[in-house]
Amino acid sequence: MGIILKSEREIALMRRAGIILGTVLQELKLKLRPGMKTAELDTLADTMLRKMGAVPSFKGYRGFPASVCVSINEEIVHGIPGERILKEGDIVSLDLGDIVEGFQADSALTAGVGQISKEAADLIAATEGALNAGIAAAKPGNRLGDIGSAVQNYAESRGYGVVREYAGHGIGQSMHEDPSVPNYGRPGNGMVLRRGMTLALEPMLNLGTWRTKVGADAWTVSTADDKLSAHFEHTIAITDGEAEVLTLAR
């Protein structure tokens, strides 16, 4: 595909999509409660996105049947919402995408249901910290390896496994554009970051091994050792200085 640099107008549309997305994700986080069916989260996400003027981008994408991915505990990504009921102490990863006037945004967060263990809370905090470390490295003139290295070093220095089989990506008019943005790497390696690049950074950290497995539904990805996982994601734009995070709630 090649790298597609975005104009200010195009980034403004992605910012609109991102603000909506960030707002909806925060609302979904507040709705999490024991006894809730995961299908309720999908209905809420779809309704809120459309009410705010966006179109859910996941539903139907490569056959995915829902508007939001709901992944619980050892599930890493691509969990399909349905009849499963949330329990006290679960941790839930919500991954959501939307489209505004043809341009996309993609974001994810992990949150607890009621009271969660310290181990789970520490994992969630570290995963968000790893995302922030990656964003801080996303400056013009740096390279893709600088992002991956920042994420990897942050995570592994705290004892977590960094998922390698799934990665961040470019984003724009398509959900997945070049380049792939791994959550590991060596500083100074890879493509040079340039103003106008828009990327979805999404570290996935595990309590145990970084290895994964895919469930019987051919979608849900879980940790190979069934230990907890967390996932955070933001869509960002490379600027002349610090990266702009496009998917913050306002």
JSON list of C-alpha atoms in Angstrom, two decimals:
[
{"chain": "A", "resi": 1, "resn": "MET", "atom": "CA", "xyz": [0.00, 0.00, 0.00]},
{"chain": "A", "resi": 2, "resn": "GLY", "atom": "CA", "xyz": [2.79, 2.42, 0.90]},
{"chain": "A", "resi": 3, "resn": "ILE", "atom": "CA", "xyz": [2.67, 5.20, 3.48]},
{"chain": "A", "resi": 4, "resn": "ILE", "atom": "CA", "xyz": [-0.21, 7.67, 3.07]},
{"chain": "A", "resi": 5, "resn": "LEU", "atom": "CA", "xyz": [0.59, 11.05, 4.63]},
{"chain": "A", "resi": 6, "resn": "LYS", "atom": "CA", "xyz": [-2.51, 12.92, 5.79]},
{"chain": "A", "resi": 7, "resn": "SER", "atom": "CA", "xyz": [-3.36, 16.56, 5.19]},
{"chain": "A", "resi": 8, "resn": "GLU", "atom": "CA", "xyz": [-4.52, 18.86, 7.99]},
{"chain": "A", "resi": 9, "resn": "ARG", "atom": "CA", "xyz": [-8.10, 18.45, 6.75]},
{"chain": "A", "resi": 10, "resn": "GLU", "atom": "CA", "xyz": [-7.84, 14.68, 6.84]},
{"chain": "A", "resi": 11, "resn": "ILE", "atom": "CA", "xyz": [-6.29, 14.70, 10.32]},
{"chain": "A", "resi": 12, "resn": "ALA", "atom": "CA", "xyz": [-9.12, 16.99, 11.46]},
{"chain": "A", "resi": 13, "resn": "LEU", "atom": "CA", "xyz": [-11.64, 14.37, 10.33]},
{"chain": "A", "resi": 14, "resn": "MET", "atom": "CA", "xyz": [-9.71, 11.66, 12.14]},
{"chain": "A", "resi": 15, "resn": "ARG", "atom": "CA", "xyz": [-9.65, 13.89, 15.22]},
{"chain": "A", "resi": 16, "resn": "ARG", "atom": "CA", "xyz": [-13.44, 14.16, 15.08]},
{"chain": "A", "resi": 17, "resn": "ALA", "atom": "CA", "xyz": [-13.71, 10.38, 14.80]},
{"chain": "A", "resi": 18, "resn": "GLY", "atom": "CA", "xyz": [-11.20, 9.99, 17.61]},
{"chain": "A", "resi": 19, "resn": "ILE", "atom": "CA", "xyz": [-12.96, 12.31, 20.05]},
{"chain": "A", "resi": 20, "resn": "ILE", "atom": "CA", "xyz": [-16.21, 10.42, 19.50]},
{"chain": "A", "resi": 21, "resn": "LEU", "atom": "CA", "xyz": [-14.41, 7.12, 19.98]},
{"chain": "A", "resi": 22, "resn": "GLY", "atom": "CA", "xyz": [-12.66, 8.21, 23.17]},
{"chain": "A", "resi": 23, "resn": "THR", "atom": "CA", "xyz": [-15.93, 9.51, 24.58]},
{"chain": "A", "resi": 24, "resn": "VAL", "atom": "CA", "xyz": [-17.80, 6.29, 23.85]},
{"chain": "A", "resi": 25, "resn": "LEU", "atom": "CA", "xyz": [-15.04, 4.11, 25.33]},
{"chain": "A", "resi": 26, "resn": "GLN", "atom": "CA", "xyz": [-15.09, 6.09, 28.56]},
{"chain": "A", "resi": 27, "resn": "GLU", "atom": "CA", "xyz": [-18.87, 5.72, 28.72]},
{"chain": "A", "resi": 28, "resn": "LEU", "atom": "CA", "xyz": [-18.58, 1.96, 28.18]},
{"chain": "A", "resi": 29, "resn": "LYS", "atom": "CA", "xyz": [-15.97, 1.75, 30.93]},
{"chain": "A", "resi": 30, "resn": "LEU", "atom": "CA", "xyz": [-18.40, 3.41, 33.34]},
{"chain": "A", "resi": 31, "resn": "LYS", "atom": "CA", "xyz": [-21.13, 0.92, 32.39]},
{"chain": "A", "resi": 32, "resn": "LEU", "atom": "CA", "xyz": [-19.12, -2.18, 33.32]},
{"chain": "A", "resi": 33, "resn": "ARG", "atom": "CA", "xyz": [-20.80, -4.08, 36.15]},
{"chain": "A", "resi": 34, "resn": "PRO", "atom": "CA", "xyz": [-21.18, -7.64, 37.45]},
{"chain": "A", "resi": 35, "resn": "GLY", "atom": "CA", "xyz": [-24.14, -9.42, 35.84]},
{"chain": "A", "resi": 36, "resn": "MET", "atom": "CA", "xyz": [-23.90, -7.52, 32.56]},
{"chain": "A", "resi": 37, "resn": "LYS", "atom": "CA", "xyz": [-23.98, -9.46, 29.30]},
{"chain": "A", "resi": 38, "resn": "THR", "atom": "CA", "xyz": [-21.20, -8.50, 26.91]},
{"chain": "A", "resi": 39, "resn": "ALA", "atom": "CA", "xyz": [-23.83, -8.10, 24.17]},
{"chain": "A", "resi": 40, "resn": "GLU", "atom": "CA", "xyz": [-25.11, -5.08, 26.10]},
{"chain": "A", "resi": 41, "resn": "LEU", "atom": "CA", "xyz": [-21.76, -3.38, 25.56]},
{"chain": "A", "resi": 42, "resn": "ASP", "atom": "CA", "xyz": [-22.04, -3.95, 21.83]},
{"chain": "A", "resi": 43, "resn": "THR", "atom": "CA", "xyz": [-25.53, -2.47, 21.70]},
{"chain": "A", "resi": 44, "resn": "LEU", "atom": "CA", "xyz": [-24.42, 0.56, 23.72]},
{"chain": "A", "resi": 45, "resn": "ALA", "atom": "CA", "xyz": [-21.32, 1.13, 21.60]},
{"chain": "A", "resi": 46, "resn": "ASP", "atom": "CA", "xyz": [-23.23, 0.92, 18.31]},
{"chain": "A", "resi": 47, "resn": "THR", "atom": "CA", "xyz": [-26.01, 3.21, 19.55]},
{"chain": "A", "resi": 48, "resn": "MET", "atom": "CA", "xyz": [-23.69, 5.85, 21.00]},
{"chain": "A", "resi": 49, "resn": "LEU", "atom": "CA", "xyz": [-21.43, 5.97, 17.95]},
{"chain": "A", "resi": 50, "resn": "ARG", "atom": "CA", "xyz": [-24.32, 6.45, 15.56]},
{"chain": "A", "resi": 51, "resn": "LYS", "atom": "CA", "xyz": [-25.99, 9.03, 17.81]},
{"chain": "A", "resi": 52, "resn": "MET", "atom": "CA", "xyz": [-22.75, 11.07, 17.79]},
{"chain": "A", "resi": 53, "resn": "GLY", "atom": "CA", "xyz": [-22.49, 10.96, 14.00]},
{"chain": "A", "resi": 54, "resn": "ALA", "atom": "CA", "xyz": [-20.00, 8.14, 13.48]},
{"chain": "A", "resi": 55, "resn": "VAL", "atom": "CA", "xyz": [-20.28, 4.73, 11.85]},
{"chain": "A", "resi": 56, "resn": "PRO", "atom": "CA", "xyz": [-18.88, 1.65, 13.67]},
{"chain": "A", "resi": 57, "resn": "SER", "atom": "CA", "xyz": [-15.98, 0.33, 11.61]},
{"chain": "A", "resi": 58, "resn": "PHE", "atom": "CA", "xyz": [-15.55, -3.14, 13.11]},
{"chain": "A", "resi": 59, "resn": "LYS", "atom": "CA", "xyz": [-18.99, -4.56, 12.32]},
{"chain": "A", "resi": 60, "resn": "GLY", "atom": "CA", "xyz": [-18.66, -6.62, 9.16]},
{"chain": "A", "resi": 61, "resn": "TYR", "atom": "CA", "xyz": [-14.93, -5.93, 8.86]},
{"chain": "A", "resi": 62, "resn": "ARG", "atom": "CA", "xyz": [-13.47, -9.17, 7.52]},
{"chain": "A", "resi": 63, "resn": "GLY", "atom": "CA", "xyz": [-16.67, -10.78, 8.80]},
{"chain": "A", "resi": 64, "resn": "PHE", "atom": "CA", "xyz": [-16.45, -9.60, 12.42]},
{"chain": "A", "resi": 65, "resn": "PRO", "atom": "CA", "xyz": [-20.03, -9.73, 13.77]},
{"chain": "A", "resi": 66, "resn": "ALA", "atom": "CA", "xyz": [-20.04, -6.86, 16.27]},
{"chain": "A", "resi": 67, "resn": "SER", "atom": "CA", "xyz": [-19.23, -3.16, 16.70]},
{"chain": "A", "resi": 68, "resn": "VAL", "atom": "CA", "xyz": [-16.88, -3.59, 19.68]},
{"chain": "A", "resi": 69, "resn": "CYS", "atom": "CA", "xyz": [-14.38, -6.27, 20.64]},
{"chain": "A", "resi": 70, "resn": "VAL", "atom": "CA", "xyz": [-14.87, -7.42, 24.24]},
{"chain": "A", "resi": 71, "resn": "SER", "atom": "CA", "xyz": [-12.00, -9.54, 25.57]},
{"chain": "A", "resi": 72, "resn": "ILE", "atom": "CA", "xyz": [-12.08, -10.81, 29.17]},
{"chain": "A", "resi": 73, "resn": "ASN", "atom": "CA", "xyz": [-9.25, -11.84, 31.51]},
{"chain": "A", "resi": 74, "resn": "GLU", "atom": "CA", "xyz": [-6.88, -14.12, 29.53]},
{"chain": "A", "resi": 75, "resn": "GLU", "atom": "CA", "xyz": [-8.43, -12.96, 26.23]},
{"chain": "A", "resi": 76, "resn": "ILE", "atom": "CA", "xyz": [-6.16, -10.45, 24.50]},
{"chain": "A", "resi": 77, "resn": "VAL", "atom": "CA", "xyz": [-8.09, -9.11, 21.50]},
{"chain": "A", "resi": 78, "resn": "HIS", "atom": "CA", "xyz": [-10.99, -9.76, 19.09]},
{"chain": "A", "resi": 79, "resn": "GLY", "atom": "CA", "xyz": [-13.40, -11.17, 21.65]},
{"chain": "A", "resi": 80, "resn": "ILE", "atom": "CA", "xyz": [-16.96, -11.37, 20.28]},
{"chain": "A", "resi": 81, "resn": "PRO", "atom": "CA", "xyz": [-19.65, -9.92, 22.58]},
{"chain": "A", "resi": 82, "resn": "GLY", "atom": "CA", "xyz": [-22.62, -12.16, 23.29]},
{"chain": "A", "resi": 83, "resn": "GLU", "atom": "CA", "xyz": [-24.29, -13.97, 26.20]},
{"chain": "A", "resi": 84, "resn": "ARG", "atom": "CA", "xyz": [-21.26, -14.13, 28.47]},
{"chain": "A", "resi": 85, "resn": "ILE", "atom": "CA", "xyz": [-21.93, -12.44, 31.81]},
{"chain": "A", "resi": 86, "resn": "LEU", "atom": "CA", "xyz": [-19.33, -10.23, 33.49]},
{"chain": "A", "resi": 87, "resn": "LYS", "atom": "CA", "xyz": [-18.27, -11.17, 37.01]},
{"chain": "A", "resi": 88, "resn": "GLU", "atom": "CA", "xyz": [-16.80, -9.22, 39.91]},
{"chain": "A", "resi": 89, "resn": "GLY", "atom": "CA", "xyz": [-13.02, -9.16, 39.51]},
{"chain": "A", "resi": 90, "resn": "ASP", "atom": "CA", "xyz": [-12.97, -9.63, 35.73]},
{"chain": "A", "resi": 91, "resn": "ILE", "atom": "CA", "xyz": [-10.83, -7.35, 33.62]},
{"chain": "A", "resi": 92, "resn": "VAL", "atom": "CA", "xyz": [-12.33, -6.35, 30.28]},
{"chain": "A", "resi": 93, "resn": "SER", "atom": "CA", "xyz": [-10.57, -5.04, 27.20]},
{"chain": "A", "resi": 94, "resn": "LEU", "atom": "CA", "xyz": [-12.76, -2.90, 24.94]},
{"chain": "A", "resi": 95, "resn": "ASP", "atom": "CA", "xyz": [-11.49, -2.26, 21.41]},
{"chain": "A", "resi": 96, "resn": "LEU", "atom": "CA", "xyz": [-13.53, 0.07, 19.21]},
{"chain": "A", "resi": 97, "resn": "GLY", "atom": "CA", "xyz": [-13.25, 1.73, 15.80]},
{"chain": "A", "resi": 98, "resn": "ASP", "atom": "CA", "xyz": [-15.33, 4.30, 13.96]},
{"chain": "A", "resi": 99, "resn": "ILE", "atom": "CA", "xyz": [-15.57, 6.28, 10.72]},
{"chain": "A", "resi": 100, "resn": "VAL", "atom": "CA", "xyz": [-16.41, 9.97, 10.20]},
{"chain": "A", "resi": 101, "resn": "GLU", "atom": "CA", "xyz": [-16.70, 11.23, 6.62]},
{"chain": "A", "resi": 102, "resn": "GLY", "atom": "CA", "xyz": [-14.57, 8.37, 5.35]},
{"chain": "A", "resi": 103, "resn": "PHE", "atom": "CA", "xyz": [-11.75, 8.62, 7.91]},
{"chain": "A", "resi": 104, "resn": "GLN", "atom": "CA", "xyz": [-11.18, 6.20, 10.75]},
{"chain": "A", "resi": 105, "resn": "ALA", "atom": "CA", "xyz": [-10.01, 6.07, 14.34]},
{"chain": "A", "resi": 106, "resn": "ASP", "atom": "CA", "xyz": [-9.17, 3.05, 16.51]},
{"chain": "A", "resi": 107, "resn": "SER", "atom": "CA", "xyz": [-8.76, 2.88, 20.29]},
{"chain": "A", "resi": 108, "resn": "ALA", "atom": "CA", "xyz": [-8.85, 0.42, 23.18]},
{"chain": "A", "resi": 109, "resn": "LEU", "atom": "CA", "xyz": [-8.71, 0.29, 26.96]},
{"chain": "A", "resi": 110, "resn": "THR", "atom": "CA", "xyz": [-8.82, -2.30, 29.72]},
{"chain": "A", "resi": 111, "resn": "ALA", "atom": "CA", "xyz": [-10.82, -1.82, 32.92]},
{"chain": "A", "resi": 112, "resn": "GLY", "atom": "CA", "xyz": [-11.93, -3.84, 35.91]},
{"chain": "A", "resi": 113, "resn": "VAL", "atom": "CA", "xyz": [-15.39, -5.03, 36.88]},
{"chain": "A", "resi": 114, "resn": "GLY", "atom": "CA", "xyz": [-15.94, -4.04, 40.50]},
{"chain": "A", "resi": 115, "resn": "GLN", "atom": "CA", "xyz": [-13.01, -4.84, 42.77]},
{"chain": "A", "resi": 116, "resn": "ILE", "atom": "CA", "xyz": [-10.05, -6.44, 41.00]},
{"chain": "A", "resi": 117, "resn": "SER", "atom": "CA", "xyz": [-6.82, -7.95, 42.29]},
{"chain": "A", "resi": 118, "resn": "LYS", "atom": "CA", "xyz": [-3.67, -5.85, 42.72]},
{"chain": "A", "resi": 119, "resn": "GLU", "atom": "CA", "xyz": [-2.01, -8.09, 40.14]},
{"chain": "A", "resi": 120, "resn": "ALA", "atom": "CA", "xyz": [-4.70, -7.20, 37.60]},
{"chain": "A", "resi": 121, "resn": "ALA", "atom": "CA", "xyz": [-4.62, -3.49, 38.49]},
{"chain": "A", "resi": 122, "resn": "ASP", "atom": "CA", "xyz": [-0.84, -3.38, 38.12]},
{"chain": "A", "resi": 123, "resn": "LEU", "atom": "CA", "xyz": [-1.06, -5.08, 34.72]},
{"chain": "A", "resi": 124, "resn": "ILE", "atom": "CA", "xyz": [-3.63, -2.54, 33.52]},
{"chain": "A", "resi": 125, "resn": "ALA", "atom": "CA", "xyz": [-1.52, 0.38, 34.74]},
{"chain": "A", "resi": 126, "resn": "ALA", "atom": "CA", "xyz": [1.62, -1.01, 33.12]},
{"chain": "A", "resi": 127, "resn": "THR", "atom": "CA", "xyz": [-0.12, -1.54, 29.78]},
{"chain": "A", "resi": 128, "resn": "GLU", "atom": "CA", "xyz": [-1.35, 2.05, 29.71]},
{"chain": "A", "resi": 129, "resn": "GLY", "atom": "CA", "xyz": [2.14, 3.16, 30.72]},
{"chain": "A", "resi": 130, "resn": "ALA", "atom": "CA", "xyz": [3.66, 1.16, 27.86]},
{"chain": "A", "resi": 131, "resn": "LEU", "atom": "CA", "xyz": [1.29, 2.87, 25.42]},
{"chain": "A", "resi": 132, "resn": "ASN", "atom": "CA", "xyz": [2.33, 6.28, 26.75]},
{"chain": "A", "resi": 133, "resn": "ALA", "atom": "CA", "xyz": [5.98, 5.32, 26.40]},
{"chain": "A", "resi": 134, "resn": "GLY", "atom": "CA", "xyz": [5.38, 4.40, 22.77]},
{"chain": "A", "resi": 135, "resn": "ILE", "atom": "CA", "xyz": [3.55, 7.66, 22.10]},
{"chain": "A", "resi": 136, "resn": "ALA", "atom": "CA", "xyz": [6.42, 9.65, 23.64]},
{"chain": "A", "resi": 137, "resn": "ALA", "atom": "CA", "xyz": [8.82, 7.99, 21.18]},
{"chain": "A", "resi": 138, "resn": "ALA", "atom": "CA", "xyz": [6.63, 8.83, 18.16]},
{"chain": "A", "resi": 139, "resn": "LYS", "atom": "CA", "xyz": [8.43, 11.99, 17.06]},
{"chain": "A", "resi": 140, "resn": "PRO", "atom": "CA", "xyz": [9.46, 13.09, 13.57]},
{"chain": "A", "resi": 141, "resn": "GLY", "atom": "CA", "xyz": [12.92, 11.81, 12.72]},
{"chain": "A", "resi": 142, "resn": "ASN", "atom": "CA", "xyz": [12.62, 8.86, 15.08]},
{"chain": "A", "resi": 143, "resn": "ARG", "atom": "CA", "xyz": [12.02, 5.40, 13.66]},
{"chain": "A", "resi": 144, "resn": "LEU", "atom": "CA", "xyz": [9.40, 2.70, 14.09]},
{"chain": "A", "resi": 145, "resn": "GLY", "atom": "CA", "xyz": [11.90, 0.68, 16.12]},
{"chain": "A", "resi": 146, "resn": "ASP", "atom": "CA", "xyz": [12.07, 3.51, 18.65]},
{"chain": "A", "resi": 147, "resn": "ILE", "atom": "CA", "xyz": [8.35, 3.09, 19.34]},
{"chain": "A", "resi": 148, "resn": "GLY", "atom": "CA", "xyz": [8.57, -0.69, 19.65]},
{"chain": "A", "resi": 149, "resn": "SER", "atom": "CA", "xyz": [11.67, -0.47, 21.81]},
{"chain": "A", "resi": 150, "resn": "ALA", "atom": "CA", "xyz": [10.03, 2.03, 24.17]},
{"chain": "A", "resi": 151, "resn": "VAL", "atom": "CA", "xyz": [6.99, -0.21, 24.61]},
{"chain": "A", "resi": 152, "resn": "GLN", "atom": "CA", "xyz": [9.05, -3.36, 25.04]},
{"chain": "A", "resi": 153, "resn": "ASN", "atom": "CA", "xyz": [11.50, -1.87, 27.53]},
{"chain": "A", "resi": 154, "resn": "TYR", "atom": "CA", "xyz": [8.73, -0.38, 29.63]},
{"chain": "A", "resi": 155, "resn": "ALA", "atom": "CA", "xyz": [6.83, -3.66, 29.76]},
{"chain": "A", "resi": 156, "resn": "GLU", "atom": "CA", "xyz": [9.66, -6.14, 30.13]},
{"chain": "A", "resi": 157, "resn": "SER", "atom": "CA", "xyz": [11.42, -4.07, 32.81]},
{"chain": "A", "resi": 158, "resn": "ARG", "atom": "CA", "xyz": [8.27, -4.60, 34.87]},
{"chain": "A", "resi": 159, "resn": "GLY", "atom": "CA", "xyz": [8.15, -8.33, 34.20]},
{"chain": "A", "resi": 160, "resn": "TYR", "atom": "CA", "xyz": [5.37, -8.51, 31.59]},
{"chain": "A", "resi": 161, "resn": "GLY", "atom": "CA", "xyz": [5.24, -10.40, 28.32]},
{"chain": "A", "resi": 162, "resn": "VAL", "atom": "CA", "xyz": [4.72, -8.23, 25.23]},
{"chain": "A", "resi": 163, "resn": "VAL", "atom": "CA", "xyz": [2.50, -9.78, 22.55]},
{"chain": "A", "resi": 164, "resn": "ARG", "atom": "CA", "xyz": [4.46, -10.06, 19.30]},
{"chain": "A", "resi": 165, "resn": "GLU", "atom": "CA", "xyz": [1.98, -11.75, 16.97]},
{"chain": "A", "resi": 166, "resn": "TYR", "atom": "CA", "xyz": [-0.32, -8.71, 16.81]},
{"chain": "A", "resi": 167, "resn": "ALA", "atom": "CA", "xyz": [0.78, -5.13, 16.25]},
{"chain": "A", "resi": 168, "resn": "GLY", "atom": "CA", "xyz": [-0.25, -1.54, 15.78]},
{"chain": "A", "resi": 169, "resn": "HIS", "atom": "CA", "xyz": [-0.74, -0.16, 12.28]},
{"chain": "A", "resi": 170, "resn": "GLY", "atom": "CA", "xyz": [-1.20, 2.82, 10.06]},
{"chain": "A", "resi": 171, "resn": "ILE", "atom": "CA", "xyz": [-4.76, 4.08, 9.79]},
{"chain": "A", "resi": 172, "resn": "GLY", "atom": "CA", "xyz": [-6.71, 6.56, 7.69]},
{"chain": "A", "resi": 173, "resn": "GLN", "atom": "CA", "xyz": [-9.38, 5.87, 5.12]},
{"chain": "A", "resi": 174, "resn": "SER", "atom": "CA", "xyz": [-8.66, 2.18, 5.76]},
{"chain": "A", "resi": 175, "resn": "MET", "atom": "CA", "xyz": [-8.62, 0.55, 9.17]},
{"chain": "A", "resi": 176, "resn": "HIS", "atom": "CA", "xyz": [-5.26, -1.07, 8.47]},
{"chain": "A", "resi": 177, "resn": "GLU", "atom": "CA", "xyz": [-2.71, 0.84, 6.41]},
{"chain": "A", "resi": 178, "resn": "ASP", "atom": "CA", "xyz": [1.05, 0.61, 6.24]},
{"chain": "A", "resi": 179, "resn": "PRO", "atom": "CA", "xyz": [3.19, 0.53, 8.28]},
{"chain": "A", "resi": 180, "resn": "SER", "atom": "CA", "xyz": [2.89, -2.27, 10.81]},
{"chain": "A", "resi": 181, "resn": "VAL", "atom": "CA", "xyz": [3.93, -0.97, 14.25]},
{"chain": "A", "resi": 182, "resn": "PRO", "atom": "CA", "xyz": [5.25, -3.84, 16.41]},
{"chain": "A", "resi": 183, "resn": "ASN", "atom": "CA", "xyz": [5.33, -3.53, 20.19]},
{"chain": "A", "resi": 184, "resn": "TYR", "atom": "CA", "xyz": [8.96, -4.61, 20.29]},
{"chain": "A", "resi": 185, "resn": "GLY", "atom": "CA", "xyz": [12.06, -3.60, 18.39]},
{"chain": "A", "resi": 186, "resn": "ARG", "atom": "CA", "xyz": [15.46, -1.99, 18.42]},
{"chain": "A", "resi": 187, "resn": "PRO", "atom": "CA", "xyz": [15.97, 1.78, 18.61]},
{"chain": "A", "resi": 188, "resn": "GLY", "atom": "CA", "xyz": [17.16, 3.34, 15.37]},
{"chain": "A", "resi": 189, "resn": "ASN", "atom": "CA", "xyz": [15.65, 0.57, 13.22]},
{"chain": "A", "resi": 190, "resn": "GLY", "atom": "CA", "xyz": [12.82, 0.74, 10.74]},
{"chain": "A", "resi": 191, "resn": "MET", "atom": "CA", "xyz": [11.02, 3.45, 8.84]},
{"chain": "A", "resi": 192, "resn": "VAL", "atom": "CA", "xyz": [11.61, 7.12, 9.67]},
{"chain": "A", "resi": 193, "resn": "LEU", "atom": "CA", "xyz": [8.57, 8.83, 11.20]},
{"chain": "A", "resi": 194, "resn": "ARG", "atom": "CA", "xyz": [7.30, 11.84, 9.24]},
{"chain": "A", "resi": 195, "resn": "ARG", "atom": "CA", "xyz": [4.77, 14.58, 9.82]},
{"chain": "A", "resi": 196, "resn": "GLY", "atom": "CA", "xyz": [1.37, 13.52, 8.49]},
{"chain": "A", "resi": 197, "resn": "MET", "atom": "CA", "xyz": [1.70, 9.84, 9.38]},
{"chain": "A", "resi": 198, "resn": "THR", "atom": "CA", "xyz": [-1.24, 8.52, 11.40]},
{"chain": "A", "resi": 199, "resn": "LEU", "atom": "CA", "xyz": [-0.71, 5.40, 13.47]},
{"chain": "A", "resi": 200, "resn": "ALA", "atom": "CA", "xyz": [-2.69, 3.21, 15.85]},
{"chain": "A", "resi": 201, "resn": "LEU", "atom": "CA", "xyz": [-0.37, 2.17, 18.68]},
{"chain": "A", "resi": 202, "resn": "GLU", "atom": "CA", "xyz": [-1.67, -0.76, 20.73]},
{"chain": "A", "resi": 203, "resn": "PRO", "atom": "CA", "xyz": [0.49, -2.60, 23.25]},
{"chain": "A", "resi": 204, "resn": "MET", "atom": "CA", "xyz": [-0.89, -5.85, 24.64]},
{"chain": "A", "resi": 205, "resn": "LEU", "atom": "CA", "xyz": [0.81, -7.00, 27.84]},
{"chain": "A", "resi": 206, "resn": "ASN", "atom": "CA", "xyz": [0.49, -10.41, 29.48]},
{"chain": "A", "resi": 207, "resn": "LEU", "atom": "CA", "xyz": [1.19, -11.60, 33.01]},
{"chain": "A", "resi": 208, "resn": "GLY", "atom": "CA", "xyz": [3.02, -14.58, 31.58]},
{"chain": "A", "resi": 209, "resn": "THR", "atom": "CA", "xyz": [4.27, -15.56, 28.15]},
{"chain": "A", "resi": 210, "resn": "TRP", "atom": "CA", "xyz": [3.89, -13.28, 25.13]},
{"chain": "A", "resi": 211, "resn": "ARG", "atom": "CA", "xyz": [2.67, -16.25, 23.08]},
{"chain": "A", "resi": 212, "resn": "THR", "atom": "CA", "xyz": [-0.96, -16.48, 22.00]},
{"chain": "A", "resi": 213, "resn": "LYS", "atom": "CA", "xyz": [-3.63, -18.86, 20.75]},
{"chain": "A", "resi": 214, "resn": "VAL", "atom": "CA", "xyz": [-6.84, -18.39, 18.75]},
{"chain": "A", "resi": 215, "resn": "GLY", "atom": "CA", "xyz": [-10.15, -19.75, 20.03]},
{"chain": "A", "resi": 216, "resn": "ALA", "atom": "CA", "xyz": [-12.69, -22.00, 18.35]},
{"chain": "A", "resi": 217, "resn": "ASP", "atom": "CA", "xyz": [-14.63, -18.98, 17.03]},
{"chain": "A", "resi": 218, "resn": "ALA", "atom": "CA", "xyz": [-11.56, -18.16, 14.87]},
{"chain": "A", "resi": 219, "resn": "TRP", "atom": "CA", "xyz": [-11.53, -14.62, 16.30]},
{"chain": "A", "resi": 220, "resn": "THR", "atom": "CA", "xyz": [-10.82, -14.51, 20.03]},
{"chain": "A", "resi": 221, "resn": "VAL", "atom": "CA", "xyz": [-7.08, -14.36, 20.79]},
{"chain": "A", "resi": 222, "resn": "SER", "atom": "CA", "xyz": [-5.96, -15.48, 24.26]},
{"chain": "A", "resi": 223, "resn": "THR", "atom": "CA", "xyz": [-2.71, -15.92, 26.13]},
{"chain": "A", "resi": 224, "resn": "ALA", "atom": "CA", "xyz": [-1.10, -19.29, 25.48]},
{"chain": "A", "resi": 225, "resn": "ASP", "atom": "CA", "xyz": [-0.79, -19.93, 29.23]},
{"chain": "A", "resi": 226, "resn": "ASP", "atom": "CA", "xyz": [-4.27, -18.57, 30.13]},
{"chain": "A", "resi": 227, "resn": "LYS", "atom": "CA", "xyz": [-2.83, -15.79, 32.30]},
{"chain": "A", "resi": 228, "resn": "LEU", "atom": "CA", "xyz": [-4.29, -12.28, 32.31]},
{"chain": "A", "resi": 229, "resn": "SER", "atom": "CA", "xyz": [-3.78, -9.81, 29.48]},
{"chain": "A", "resi": 230, "resn": "ALA", "atom": "CA", "xyz": [-4.46, -6.08, 29.05]},
{"chain": "A", "resi": 231, "resn": "HIS", "atom": "CA", "xyz": [-4.70, -3.87, 25.95]},
{"chain": "A", "resi": 232, "resn": "PHE", "atom": "CA", "xyz": [-4.55, -0.11, 25.41]},
{"chain": "A", "resi": 233, "resn": "GLU", "atom": "CA", "xyz": [-4.62, 1.74, 22.09]},
{"chain": "A", "resi": 234, "resn": "HIS", "atom": "CA", "xyz": [-4.65, 5.29, 20.75]},
{"chain": "A", "resi": 235, "resn": "THR", "atom": "CA", "xyz": [-4.67, 6.68, 17.23]},
{"chain": "A", "resi": 236, "resn": "ILE", "atom": "CA", "xyz": [-1.98, 9.34, 16.91]},
{"chain": "A", "resi": 237, "resn": "ALA", "atom": "CA", "xyz": [-0.75, 11.82, 14.32]},
{"chain": "A", "resi": 238, "resn": "ILE", "atom": "CA", "xyz": [2.93, 12.57, 13.84]},
{"chain": "A", "resi": 239, "resn": "THR", "atom": "CA", "xyz": [3.46, 16.34, 14.06]},
{"chain": "A", "resi": 240, "resn": "ASP", "atom": "CA", "xyz": [6.52, 18.60, 14.07]},
{"chain": "A", "resi": 241, "resn": "GLY", "atom": "CA", "xyz": [7.03, 17.81, 17.75]},
{"chain": "A", "resi": 242, "resn": "GLU", "atom": "CA", "xyz": [5.14, 15.60, 20.22]},
{"chain": "A", "resi": 243, "resn": "ALA", "atom": "CA", "xyz": [2.64, 13.21, 18.66]},
{"chain": "A", "resi": 244, "resn": "GLU", "atom": "CA", "xyz": [-1.00, 14.30, 18.85]},
{"chain": "A", "resi": 245, "resn": "VAL", "atom": "CA", "xyz": [-3.31, 11.75, 20.42]},
{"chain": "A", "resi": 246, "resn": "LEU", "atom": "CA", "xyz": [-6.49, 11.81, 18.34]},
{"chain": "A", "resi": 247, "resn": "THR", "atom": "CA", "xyz": [-8.63, 9.45, 20.43]},
{"chain": "A", "resi": 248, "resn": "LEU", "atom": "CA", "xyz": [-8.99, 11.34, 23.71]},
{"chain": "A", "resi": 249, "resn": "ALA", "atom": "CA", "xyz": [-12.45, 11.99, 25.14]},
{"chain": "A", "resi": 250, "resn": "ARG", "atom": "CA", "xyz": [-13.42, 15.66, 25.42]}
]
